Amino acid sequence: MTKIPTYPNLRASIDACATAPVLEMKTEKQPARAKAFMLTAAENRVLTLVTRAKTNKEIALALRISPATVKRHMEKILTKLGLRNRVEAAIYGLMLNGCPDRSSSDCALRKLQSGTD
């Protein structure tokens, strides 16, 4: 049987790479919550669905808008918040609003923030 190698520091490295740009935003002059107020209601709805790992097509169906409109909202979100990609937007949304399923004690975000695994 082949033993699968484990990389104990890999998760920490991935977490650091993925969250570092978003964490930097929190230390800028304008707090993360204040930046979120720059978003329109439609952009906030799109960001909420992005944090739930929905695709543009799924978001379009849920909000009854075209995928092109979703794409345009995403472009505006990234620009307004100074983010580079959809992953950073999802992390930003999670950090701002917490877990999508607040009732879950098994929330990965809470575990990450508390340092438990």
Tab-separated table of C-alpha atoms in Angstrom:
chain	number	residue	atom	x	y	z
A	1	MET	CA	0.000	0.000	0.000
A	2	THR	CA	1.357	3.403	-0.959
A	3	LYS	CA	1.475	5.919	1.817
A	4	ILE	CA	0.004	9.281	0.877
A	5	PRO	CA	2.368	12.076	1.896
A	6	THR	CA	1.064	14.728	4.260
A	7	TYR	CA	2.094	18.324	4.258
A	8	PRO	CA	1.431	19.757	7.723
A	9	ASN	CA	2.341	23.327	6.803
A	10	LEU	CA	0.479	23.323	3.495
A	11	ARG	CA	-2.871	24.390	4.943
A	12	ALA	CA	-1.272	27.223	6.885
A	13	SER	CA	0.529	28.381	3.748
A	14	ILE	CA	-2.634	28.243	1.663
A	15	ASP	CA	-4.623	30.039	4.354
A	16	ALA	CA	-1.964	32.737	4.649
A	17	CYS	CA	-1.762	33.254	0.884
A	18	ALA	CA	-5.514	33.370	0.461
A	19	THR	CA	-6.346	35.589	3.412
A	20	ALA	CA	-3.338	37.935	3.562
A	21	PRO	CA	-4.650	40.458	0.998
A	22	VAL	CA	-8.034	40.508	2.676
A	23	LEU	CA	-6.534	40.896	6.150
A	24	GLU	CA	-4.427	43.783	4.871
A	25	MET	CA	-7.629	45.575	3.890
A	26	LYS	CA	-8.751	45.502	7.508
A	27	THR	CA	-5.651	47.439	8.550
A	28	GLU	CA	-6.029	50.160	5.928
A	29	LYS	CA	-7.428	53.564	6.856
A	30	GLN	CA	-10.923	52.553	5.795
A	31	PRO	CA	-12.262	49.573	7.794
A	32	ALA	CA	-13.728	46.583	5.982
A	33	ARG	CA	-17.285	47.362	7.106
A	34	ALA	CA	-17.023	50.920	5.781
A	35	LYS	CA	-15.860	49.600	2.418
A	36	ALA	CA	-18.833	47.260	2.295
A	37	PHE	CA	-21.160	50.275	2.416
A	38	MET	CA	-19.722	51.362	-0.935
A	39	LEU	CA	-21.479	48.401	-2.549
A	40	THR	CA	-24.973	48.718	-3.966
A	41	ALA	CA	-27.760	46.433	-2.759
A	42	ALA	CA	-27.436	44.363	-5.936
A	43	GLU	CA	-23.664	44.027	-5.469
A	44	ASN	CA	-24.203	42.948	-1.856
A	45	ARG	CA	-26.627	40.251	-2.987
A	46	VAL	CA	-24.086	38.993	-5.519
A	47	LEU	CA	-21.298	39.042	-2.894
A	48	THR	CA	-23.482	37.059	-0.491
A	49	LEU	CA	-23.994	34.346	-3.100
A	50	VAL	CA	-20.296	34.354	-4.000
A	51	THR	CA	-19.501	33.593	-0.347
A	52	ARG	CA	-21.764	30.561	-0.716
A	53	ALA	CA	-19.603	29.332	-3.631
A	54	LYS	CA	-22.240	29.973	-6.284
A	55	THR	CA	-21.228	30.312	-9.928
A	56	ASN	CA	-22.213	33.302	-12.047
A	57	LYS	CA	-24.894	31.195	-13.712
A	58	GLU	CA	-26.312	30.062	-10.345
A	59	ILE	CA	-26.270	33.646	-9.064
A	60	ALA	CA	-28.030	34.843	-12.219
A	61	LEU	CA	-30.768	32.230	-11.773
A	62	ALA	CA	-31.192	33.022	-8.077
A	63	LEU	CA	-31.393	36.786	-8.621
A	64	ARG	CA	-33.234	36.588	-11.947
A	65	ILE	CA	-30.627	38.603	-13.795
A	66	SER	CA	-28.369	37.725	-16.705
A	67	PRO	CA	-24.941	36.134	-16.201
A	68	ALA	CA	-23.463	39.210	-17.910
A	69	THR	CA	-25.011	41.401	-15.216
A	70	VAL	CA	-23.545	39.154	-12.525
A	71	LYS	CA	-20.152	39.461	-14.184
A	72	ARG	CA	-20.462	43.245	-14.249
A	73	HIS	CA	-21.465	43.317	-10.563
A	74	MET	CA	-18.423	41.161	-9.750
A	75	GLU	CA	-16.161	43.569	-11.632
A	76	LYS	CA	-17.603	46.478	-9.635
A	77	ILE	CA	-17.244	44.574	-6.337
A	78	LEU	CA	-13.599	43.753	-7.030
A	79	THR	CA	-12.833	47.329	-8.055
A	80	LYS	CA	-14.636	48.994	-5.143
A	81	LEU	CA	-13.119	46.707	-2.536
A	82	GLY	CA	-9.658	46.568	-4.103
A	83	LEU	CA	-9.746	42.796	-4.475
A	84	ARG	CA	-7.995	40.740	-7.142
A	85	ASN	CA	-10.357	37.843	-7.704
A	86	ARG	CA	-13.508	35.975	-6.754
A	87	VAL	CA	-11.740	33.993	-4.020
A	88	GLU	CA	-10.683	37.168	-2.242
A	89	ALA	CA	-14.246	38.462	-2.601
A	90	ALA	CA	-15.606	35.282	-1.005
A	91	ILE	CA	-13.113	35.510	1.865
A	92	TYR	CA	-13.956	39.192	2.314
A	93	GLY	CA	-17.660	38.388	2.477
A	94	LEU	CA	-17.104	35.610	4.993
A	95	MET	CA	-14.907	37.777	7.182
A	96	LEU	CA	-17.429	40.586	7.027
A	97	ASN	CA	-20.591	38.561	7.608
A	98	GLY	CA	-19.383	35.329	9.169
A	99	CYS	CA	-20.479	31.862	8.174
A	100	PRO	CA	-23.366	31.579	5.724
A	101	ASP	CA	-24.911	28.952	8.009
A	102	ARG	CA	-24.700	30.725	11.367
A	103	SER	CA	-26.364	27.830	13.184
A	104	SER	CA	-23.512	25.488	12.399
A	105	SER	CA	-21.034	24.873	15.198
A	106	ASP	CA	-18.912	23.170	12.541
A	107	CYS	CA	-18.184	26.474	10.764
A	108	ALA	CA	-14.800	26.386	9.014
A	109	LEU	CA	-14.443	30.161	9.291
A	110	ARG	CA	-14.914	30.094	13.061
A	111	LYS	CA	-12.343	27.307	13.315
A	112	LEU	CA	-9.887	29.287	11.208
A	113	GLN	CA	-10.394	32.437	13.264
A	114	SER	CA	-10.061	30.577	16.563
A	115	GLY	CA	-7.006	28.650	15.395
A	116	THR	CA	-8.573	25.229	15.924
A	117	ASP	CA	-8.556	22.578	13.239
